[in-house]
C-alpha positions as a printed NumPy array, in Angstrom:
array([[-46.207, -48.052,  -1.821],
       [-43.855, -45.14 ,  -1.104],
       [-45.437, -41.763,  -1.737],
       [-43.881, -40.223,  -4.869],
       [-42.131, -37.497,  -2.812],
       [-40.184, -39.975,  -0.684],
       [-39.008, -42.369,  -3.379],
       [-35.531, -41.668,  -4.753],
       [-36.656, -41.998,  -8.343],
       [-40.198, -40.669,  -7.995],
       [-39.469, -37.585, -10.035],
       [-38.273, -39.726, -12.983],
       [-41.254, -42.194, -13.054],
       [-43.667, -41.579, -16.002],
       [-47.094, -40.629, -14.688],
       [-48.995, -43.098, -16.897],
       [-46.753, -46.07 , -15.994],
       [-47.118, -45.33 , -12.328],
       [-50.949, -45.302, -12.709],
       [-50.971, -48.696, -14.529],
       [-48.753, -50.295, -11.893],
       [-50.992, -48.979,  -9.133],
       [-54.119, -50.448, -10.841],
       [-52.376, -53.819, -11.324],
       [-51.367, -54.033,  -7.638],
       [-54.938, -53.18 ,  -6.617],
       [-56.318, -56.074,  -8.707],
       [-53.766, -58.471,  -7.16 ],
       [-54.766, -57.412,  -3.643],
       [-58.414, -58.165,  -4.524],
       [-57.483, -61.667,  -5.782],
       [-55.594, -62.393,  -2.576],
       [-58.614, -61.464,  -0.517],
       [-60.901, -63.695,  -2.636],
       [-58.631, -66.758,  -2.172],
       [-58.499, -69.881,  -4.451],
       [-55.854, -70.737,  -6.997],
       [-55.913, -67.28 ,  -8.462],
       [-55.547, -65.869,  -4.978],
       [-52.493, -68.083,  -4.291],
       [-51.022, -67.148,  -7.665],
       [-51.62 , -63.518,  -6.93 ],
       [-49.997, -63.82 ,  -3.494],
       [-46.938, -65.475,  -5.076],
       [-46.731, -62.746,  -7.709],
       [-46.986, -59.986,  -5.101],
       [-44.24 , -61.648,  -3.075],
       [-42.017, -61.874,  -6.149],
       [-42.673, -58.227,  -7.029],
       [-41.924, -57.077,  -3.468],
       [-38.729, -59.137,  -3.429],
       [-37.471, -57.575,  -6.663],
       [-38.513, -54.136,  -5.483],
       [-36.713, -54.506,  -2.143],
       [-33.61 , -55.944,  -3.825],
       [-33.509, -53.042,  -6.253],
       [-34.107, -50.494,  -3.479],
       [-31.377, -51.944,  -1.234],
       [-28.88 , -52.066,  -4.12 ],
       [-29.713, -48.506,  -5.144],
       [-29.578, -47.266,  -1.592],
       [-26.21 , -48.994,  -0.992],
       [-24.735, -47.589,  -4.198],
       [-26.046, -44.132,  -3.337],
       [-24.637, -44.372,   0.221],
       [-21.267, -45.682,  -1.   ],
       [-20.796, -42.901,  -3.517],
       [-22.058, -40.295,  -1.039],
       [-19.766, -41.626,   1.697],
       [-16.742, -41.601,  -0.634],
       [-17.493, -38.052,  -1.69 ],
       [-18.167, -37.005,   1.914],
       [-14.847, -38.22 ,   3.351],
       [-12.746, -35.232,   2.184],
       [-15.595, -32.916,   3.147],
       [-15.839, -34.562,   6.578],
       [-12.109, -34.092,   7.099],
       [-12.49 , -30.423,   6.24 ],
       [-15.475, -30.034,   8.553],
       [-13.624, -31.639,  11.468],
       [-10.842, -29.065,  11.149],
       [-13.055, -26.129,  10.283],
       [-14.324, -23.492,  12.677],
       [-17.941, -24.245,  13.458],
       [-20.545, -21.553,  13.136],
       [-20.795, -19.913,  16.58 ],
       [-24.051, -20.244,  18.43 ],
       [-26.188, -17.168,  18.52 ],
       [-25.106, -15.702,  21.826],
       [-23.664, -12.522,  23.213],
       [-20.027, -12.081,  22.205],
       [-17.791, -12.694,  25.243],
       [-15.42 ,  -9.934,  24.093],
       [-16.526,  -6.299,  24.183],
       [-14.867,  -3.196,  25.626],
       [-14.834,   0.374,  24.392],
       [-13.079,   2.247,  27.188],
       [-11.165,   1.916,  30.453],
       [-13.973,   2.403,  32.978],
       [-17.277,   0.715,  32.034],
       [-18.346,  -2.028,  34.507],
       [-15.756,  -4.815,  34.257],
       [-17.162,  -8.332,  33.729],
       [-14.202, -10.404,  32.513],
       [-10.449,  -9.892,  32.633],
       [ -7.2  , -11.666,  31.781],
       [ -4.616, -11.542,  34.575],
       [ -0.98 , -12.339,  33.78 ],
       [  1.351, -14.926,  35.326],
       [  4.652, -14.396,  37.11 ],
       [  5.502, -18.096,  37.048],
       [  8.806, -18.916,  35.307],
       [  9.523, -15.234,  34.55 ],
       [ 13.018, -14.629,  33.156],
       [ 15.218, -11.556,  33.093],
       [ 15.459, -10.452,  29.433],
       [ 18.897, -10.564,  27.802],
       [ 20.619,  -7.186,  27.97 ],
       [ 20.14 ,  -6.138,  24.352],
       [ 20.079,  -2.622,  22.917],
       [ 16.269,  -2.304,  23.164],
       [ 16.3  ,  -3.454,  26.8  ],
       [ 19.101,  -1.05 ,  27.668],
       [ 17.12 ,   1.836,  26.165],
       [ 14.096,   1.013,  28.342],
       [ 15.832,   0.548,  31.694],
       [ 17.646,   2.848,  34.049],
       [ 21.414,   2.896,  34.446],
       [ 21.34 ,   1.777,  38.079],
       [ 19.745,  -1.527,  37.009],
       [ 22.148,  -2.321,  34.151],
       [ 24.458,  -4.457,  36.335],
       [ 21.418,  -6.56 ,  37.295],
       [ 20.645,  -7.239,  33.618],
       [ 24.256,  -7.899,  32.766],
       [ 24.456, -10.483,  35.57 ],
       [ 21.037, -12.172,  35.306],
       [ 20.013, -11.666,  31.67 ],
       [ 18.46 , -14.903,  30.384],
       [ 18.123, -16.295,  33.921],
       [ 15.212, -16.402,  36.354],
       [ 14.294, -13.392,  38.456],
       [ 15.353, -13.889,  42.103],
       [ 13.419, -16.959,  43.285],
       [ 12.155, -15.635,  46.601],
       [ 10.993, -12.388,  45.037],
       [  9.227, -14.298,  42.274],
       [  7.362, -16.532,  44.747],
       [  6.033, -13.463,  46.546],
       [  4.935, -11.922,  43.252],
       [  3.062, -15.118,  42.314],
       [  1.258, -15.119,  45.672],
       [  0.31 , -11.442,  45.324],
       [ -1.207, -11.961,  41.869],
       [ -3.168, -14.996,  43.098],
       [ -4.642, -12.829,  45.848],
       [ -5.406, -10.107,  43.322],
       [ -7.335, -12.682,  41.235],
       [ -9.294, -13.777,  44.308],
       [-10.272, -10.19 ,  45.098],
       [-11.363,  -9.583,  41.496],
       [-13.598, -12.666,  41.708],
       [-15.06 , -11.39 ,  44.987],
       [-15.875,  -8.152,  43.176],
       [-17.886, -10.133,  40.613],
       [-15.295, -10.254,  37.812],
       [-14.578, -13.417,  35.79 ],
       [-10.816, -14.038,  35.764],
       [ -8.917, -15.8  ,  32.977],
       [ -5.212, -16.68 ,  32.982],
       [ -2.631, -17.372,  30.253],
       [ -0.985, -20.784,  29.995],
       [  2.086, -21.453,  32.19 ],
       [  5.121, -21.582,  29.892],
       [  8.798, -22.413,  30.142],
       [ 10.556, -19.229,  29.033],
       [ 14.09 , -20.563,  29.517],
       [ 14.449, -22.103,  26.054],
       [ 16.729, -20.32 ,  23.647],
       [ 15.134, -19.788,  20.246],
       [ 16.565, -18.765,  16.903],
       [ 15.051, -16.885,  13.986],
       [ 16.857, -15.931,  10.767],
       [ 17.526, -12.545,  12.396],
       [ 18.275, -13.08 ,  16.09 ],
       [ 18.687, -15.446,  19.031],
       [ 17.023, -14.943,  22.411],
       [ 15.426, -16.533,  25.432],
       [ 11.885, -15.7  ,  26.509],
       [ 10.681, -13.403,  29.276],
       [  7.178, -13.95 ,  30.719],
       [  3.416, -13.695,  30.251],
       [  2.973, -11.328,  33.171],
       [  1.638,  -8.21 ,  31.429],
       [ -1.291,  -8.996,  29.089],
       [ -1.895,  -5.255,  28.661],
       [  1.347,  -5.065,  26.673],
       [  0.326,  -7.649,  24.093],
       [ -3.494,  -7.677,  23.946],
       [ -5.94 ,  -4.846,  23.316],
       [ -9.705,  -5.148,  23.034],
       [-11.477,  -2.623,  20.815],
       [-15.192,  -3.364,  20.62 ],
       [-15.546,  -7.098,  19.967],
       [-12.047,  -7.391,  18.484],
       [ -8.902,  -8.723,  20.156],
       [ -5.776,  -7.149,  18.683],
       [ -2.564,  -9.058,  19.337],
       [  0.297,  -6.547,  19.374],
       [  3.477,  -7.36 ,  17.395],
       [  5.75 ,  -6.182,  20.266],
       [  9.306,  -4.789,  19.949],
       [ 11.503,  -6.746,  22.379],
       [ 13.144,  -9.882,  21.029],
       [ 12.654, -11.644,  24.373],
       [  8.887, -11.159,  23.924],
       [  8.679, -12.383,  20.317],
       [  6.848, -15.597,  21.249],
       [  4.909, -14.272,  24.241],
       [  1.634, -14.573,  22.309],
       [  1.825, -18.375,  22.622],
       [  0.755, -18.218,  26.284],
       [ -2.491, -16.468,  25.302],
       [ -3.418, -18.404,  22.162],
       [ -5.674, -21.012,  23.877],
       [ -7.729, -18.184,  25.426],
       [ -7.899, -16.162,  22.208],
       [ -8.942, -19.174,  20.143],
       [-11.774, -19.863,  22.579],
       [-12.968, -16.251,  22.364],
       [-12.769, -16.489,  18.573],
       [-14.884, -19.647,  18.541],
       [-17.521, -17.805,  20.558],
       [-17.764, -14.932,  18.111],
       [-14.943, -12.464,  18.817],
       [-12.856, -10.934,  16.048],
       [ -9.124, -11.712,  16.255],
       [ -6.469,  -9.62 ,  14.546],
       [ -2.703, -10.003,  14.451],
       [ -0.789,  -7.122,  12.835],
       [  2.322,  -7.874,  10.765],
       [  4.888,  -9.593,  12.966],
       [  8.195,  -7.676,  12.821],
       [ 11.327,  -9.608,  11.957],
       [ 13.118,  -7.739,  14.772],
       [ 16.245,  -7.704,  12.653],
       [ 19.095,  -5.352,  13.567],
       [ 17.605,  -2.698,  11.272],
       [ 14.649,  -2.231,  13.639],
       [ 16.975,  -0.856,  16.335],
       [ 19.441,   2.014,  16.473],
       [ 22.443,  -0.045,  17.514],
       [ 24.338,   3.108,  18.521],
       [ 21.505,   4.64 ,  20.549],
       [ 23.554,   6.922,  22.844],
       [ 22.21 ,   6.497,  26.358],
       [ 24.395,   7.384,  29.312],
       [ 22.479,   9.745,  31.561],
       [ 18.93 ,  10.92 ,  32.192],
       [ 19.894,  14.144,  30.443],
       [ 20.783,  12.14 ,  27.339],
       [ 17.366,  10.533,  27.435],
       [ 15.584,  13.87 ,  27.731],
       [ 17.483,  15.308,  24.761],
       [ 16.824,  12.285,  22.562],
       [ 13.13 ,  12.12 ,  23.454],
       [ 12.726,  15.859,  22.798],
       [ 14.323,  15.34 ,  19.38 ],
       [ 11.947,  12.455,  18.657],
       [ 14.757,   9.887,  18.622],
       [ 14.098,   6.416,  19.953],
       [ 15.843,   3.063,  19.96 ],
       [ 13.266,   1.62 ,  17.543],
       [ 13.545,   2.834,  13.96 ],
       [ 10.89 ,   2.968,  11.234],
       [ 12.252,  -0.14 ,   9.522],
       [  8.961,  -2.018,  10.033],
       [  5.783,  -1.592,  12.125],
       [  6.04 ,  -2.388,  15.807],
       [  3.992,  -1.484,  18.861],
       [  3.048,  -2.621,  22.338],
       [ -0.675,  -2.461,  23.08 ],
       [  0.056,  -0.645,  26.364],
       [  1.05 ,   2.492,  24.458],
       [ -2.631,   2.927,  23.512],
       [ -5.464,   3.954,  25.819],
       [ -9.174,   3.955,  24.911],
       [-12.008,   6.443,  25.331],
       [-14.861,   5.228,  23.149],
       [-14.432,   6.327,  19.552],
       [-11.085,   7.951,  20.384],
       [ -7.827,   6.163,  21.166],
       [ -4.694,   7.979,  22.348],
       [ -1.175,   6.734,  21.687],
       [  2.418,   7.837,  22.206],
       [  5.479,   7.244,  20.039],
       [  7.768,   5.393,  22.429],
       [ 10.803,   3.156,  22.651],
       [  8.61 ,   0.174,  21.661],
       [  5.942,   1.799,  19.452],
       [  6.96 ,   3.469,  16.194],
       [  5.031,   5.651,  13.77 ],
       [  4.601,   2.78 ,  11.316],
       [  2.892,   0.763,  14.055],
       [  0.672,   3.708,  14.942],
       [ -0.248,   4.23 ,  11.285],
       [ -1.117,   0.552,  10.932],
       [ -3.531,   0.88 ,  13.855],
       [ -4.959,   4.128,  12.521],
       [ -5.807,   2.57 ,   9.151],
       [ -7.065,  -0.655,  10.7  ],
       [ -9.49 ,   1.062,  13.088],
       [-10.755,   3.74 ,  10.706],
       [-13.405,   4.994,  10.138],
       [-15.138,   3.89 ,  13.357],
       [-12.31 ,   5.028,  15.629],
       [ -9.827,   7.904,  15.625],
       [ -6.242,   7.445,  16.811],
       [ -4.632,  10.576,  18.288],
       [ -0.87 ,  10.863,  18.875],
       [  0.039,  12.646,  22.097],
       [  3.447,  13.185,  23.701],
       [  4.942,  13.862,  27.096],
       [  8.027,  15.36 ,  28.661],
       [  9.316,  11.872,  29.359],
       [ 12.971,  10.796,  29.123],
       [ 12.019,   7.167,  28.65 ],
       [  8.575,   6.782,  27.041],
       [  7.33 ,   3.195,  27.214],
       [  3.666,   2.392,  27.848],
       [  1.238,   5.214,  28.393],
       [ -0.719,   3.994,  31.43 ],
       [  1.706,   5.197,  34.135],
       [  1.828,   8.595,  32.467],
       [ -1.691,   9.259,  31.2  ],
       [ -4.422,   6.981,  32.54 ],
       [ -8.057,   7.656,  31.577],
       [-10.297,   6.57 ,  34.465],
       [-13.732,   7.884,  33.474],
       [-15.691,   9.82 ,  30.856],
       [-13.725,  13.039,  30.555],
       [-11.55 ,  12.162,  33.571],
       [ -7.816,  11.427,  33.291],
       [ -4.855,  10.995,  35.627],
       [ -1.866,  12.922,  34.245],
       [  1.606,  12.321,  35.674],
       [  2.957,  15.655,  37.007],
       [  6.551,  14.552,  36.355],
       [  5.723,  13.826,  32.701],
       [  3.306,  16.564,  31.643],
       [  1.293,  16.049,  28.486],
       [  2.251,  18.494,  25.74 ],
       [ -1.32 ,  18.462,  24.4  ],
       [ -3.094,  18.901,  27.76 ],
       [ -4.914,  22.024,  26.527],
       [ -6.637,  19.88 ,  23.901],
       [ -8.258,  17.846,  26.671],
       [ -9.121,  20.859,  28.816],
       [-10.815,  22.568,  25.86 ],
       [-12.84 ,  19.384,  25.32 ],
       [-14.146,  19.764,  28.889],
       [-12.079,  16.977,  30.45 ],
       [-10.942,  17.042,  34.078],
       [ -7.182,  16.486,  34.294],
       [ -6.121,  15.212,  37.729],
       [ -2.494,  15.162,  38.887],
       [ -1.957,  12.185,  41.221],
       [  0.194,  12.592,  44.355],
       [  3.861,  11.581,  44.53 ],
       [  4.223,   7.805,  44.966],
       [  5.11 ,   6.471,  48.422],
       [  7.044,   3.355,  47.363],
       [ 10.442,   3.251,  49.15 ],
       [ 13.627,   4.011,  47.235],
       [ 15.154,   0.663,  48.2  ],
       [ 12.339,  -1.412,  46.717],
       [ 13.577,  -2.998,  43.456],
       [ 11.798,  -1.732,  40.358],
       [ 13.855,  -3.396,  37.639],
       [ 11.512,  -2.52 ,  34.796],
       [  9.433,   0.494,  35.791],
       [  9.243,   3.697,  37.794],
       [  7.49 ,   4.5  ,  41.064],
       [  4.581,   5.94 ,  39.111],
       [  2.959,   2.512,  38.993],
       [  0.92 ,   4.059,  41.808],
       [ -1.309,   5.624,  39.13 ],
       [ -1.391,   2.429,  37.038],
       [ -4.809,   1.52 ,  38.422],
       [ -7.619,  -0.7  ,  37.132],
       [-11.151,   0.681,  37.038],
       [-13.806,  -1.899,  37.966],
       [-16.514,   0.618,  37.094],
       [-16.766,   4.431,  37.227],
       [-17.09 ,   4.31 ,  41.027],
       [-14.662,   1.502,  41.958],
       [-10.91 ,   1.316,  41.417],
       [ -8.307,  -1.36 ,  42.224],
       [ -5.179,   0.347,  43.536],
       [ -2.082,  -0.18 ,  45.667],
       [ -2.886,  -0.839,  49.332],
       [  0.266,   1.049,  50.399],
       [ -0.429,   4.297,  48.531],
       [ -2.494,   6.138,  51.15 ],
       [ -2.311,   9.526,  49.452],
       [ -3.803,   8.212,  46.208],
       [ -6.599,   6.581,  48.253],
       [ -7.484,  10.057,  49.485],
       [ -7.404,  11.426,  45.935],
       [ -9.903,   8.794,  44.754],
       [-12.147,   9.406,  47.767],
       [-12.268,  13.083,  46.851],
       [-13.329,  12.039,  43.337],
       [-16.146,   9.908,  44.775],
       [-14.47 ,   6.627,  43.786],
       [-14.281,   3.632,  46.154],
       [-10.83 ,   2.041,  46.427],
       [-10.316,  -1.737,  46.308],
       [ -6.921,  -2.016,  47.989],
       [ -4.496,  -4.789,  47.008],
       [ -0.784,  -5.208,  47.694],
       [  1.305,  -6.238,  44.662],
       [  4.626,  -4.595,  45.537],
       [  6.745,  -7.604,  44.527],
       [  4.743,  -7.991,  41.326],
       [  5.446,  -4.303,  40.608],
       [  9.129,  -5.164,  40.351],
       [  8.462,  -7.164,  37.186],
       [  7.321,  -4.057,  35.363],
       [  3.679,  -3.264,  35.974],
       [  0.781,  -2.184,  38.149],
       [ -2.856,  -3.311,  38.087],
       [ -3.524,  -1.95 ,  34.617],
       [ -0.4  ,  -3.626,  33.197],
       [ -1.136,  -6.984,  34.848],
       [ -4.562,  -7.158,  33.19 ],
       [ -6.408,  -6.941,  29.895],
       [-10.108,  -6.203,  30.192],
       [-11.985,  -8.64 ,  27.963],
       [-15.538,  -7.492,  28.566],
       [-16.979,  -4.296,  29.986],
       [-20.708,  -3.637,  30.05 ],
       [-21.265,  -0.525,  27.954],
       [-21.753,   0.893,  24.48 ],
       [-19.674,   2.767,  21.922],
       [-19.798,   6.496,  22.547],
       [-17.79 ,   9.593,  21.792],
       [-16.24 ,  11.414,  24.76 ],
       [-13.774,  13.697,  22.975],
       [-14.925,  16.668,  20.921]])
């Protein structure tokens, strides 16, 4: 007999009936053992009882299974598409600042990079001497030979990072040549070269920036497989409101002709992006534990900054700082925090709030003038990519192999330089900090700004 706890209907069987049946089966077993006609009769009766019992059990079990299976099919379909509960393990995403020991990083791709169409927001972020280049090649590939050299340089950079003990991840290769249409605009794509522009890690959260250039509207697609995998392993994943990038987001008459024009407009707080809707690039933020610093720029508006402020409160504070910069776009070649209370500040673009940092006990270091030749093409950036460095830990920095004077500066600060040449990759708009997003740094959340 099945014990009462394992029988499907045990809880519904009357106690007295169960006792009588048990006594009857005991008597039949005794008759079987004694033999004779009564024993044979008893054996036949037991067989008949077992047969009926088994038939009833099988029918009940089948009916129970059938109804359970029918009910489970929609649930099974949901479970197959649902996110499974992550295993109890250390979250693969965690970074609070720019200098804790680097364990994992995303490095961008130069493959298939396209020149962005020469729209008003691109014009506002590039220098006049490069406008003919954009007018000629907008929507087309960057020069093929130059692009091949950039790809090779970034591959070597990845190899050196691995040699330094860092896990390297890459976005998916994409075809950026397709023209796409939204209800508000038409554009071709650009690249997935600068993960710093689109992804920011704050604690165990990946924030996917909404961006402000139409050619970068769908750039997030190259990173989605990586982000989904981090999410499955326990990371938080946030996407702010995606801007429509309609004409209202841009000042269509933004009057740029000379550097002097740019200085005047920036001093007046006028930028090509309006306050029509939130927009920001992640590279306009820089982290120092519980404090993040951000600039209002050509690609980051006050609505975008306010969205981040509210989202990160109360654990983090977002401070707006500004610079004497005729073309503010991305903070990390202007103000790059490289250690606790240690920041590189561009002498050509002085910080208007520098006293705030000095009063807090920070050391503000002015890096030397870049050595990059005037004839080297920098279609999307300035020479100050020399200070756009990547800290591997407080005592190791990845920097440009050609910038000998900045090597000396780091040596004087007691920081070992890991020298890499990415001059052709620089032409696409970024240095080591731009070409990477740090996914995991070994450290804890602290406050460094008082």
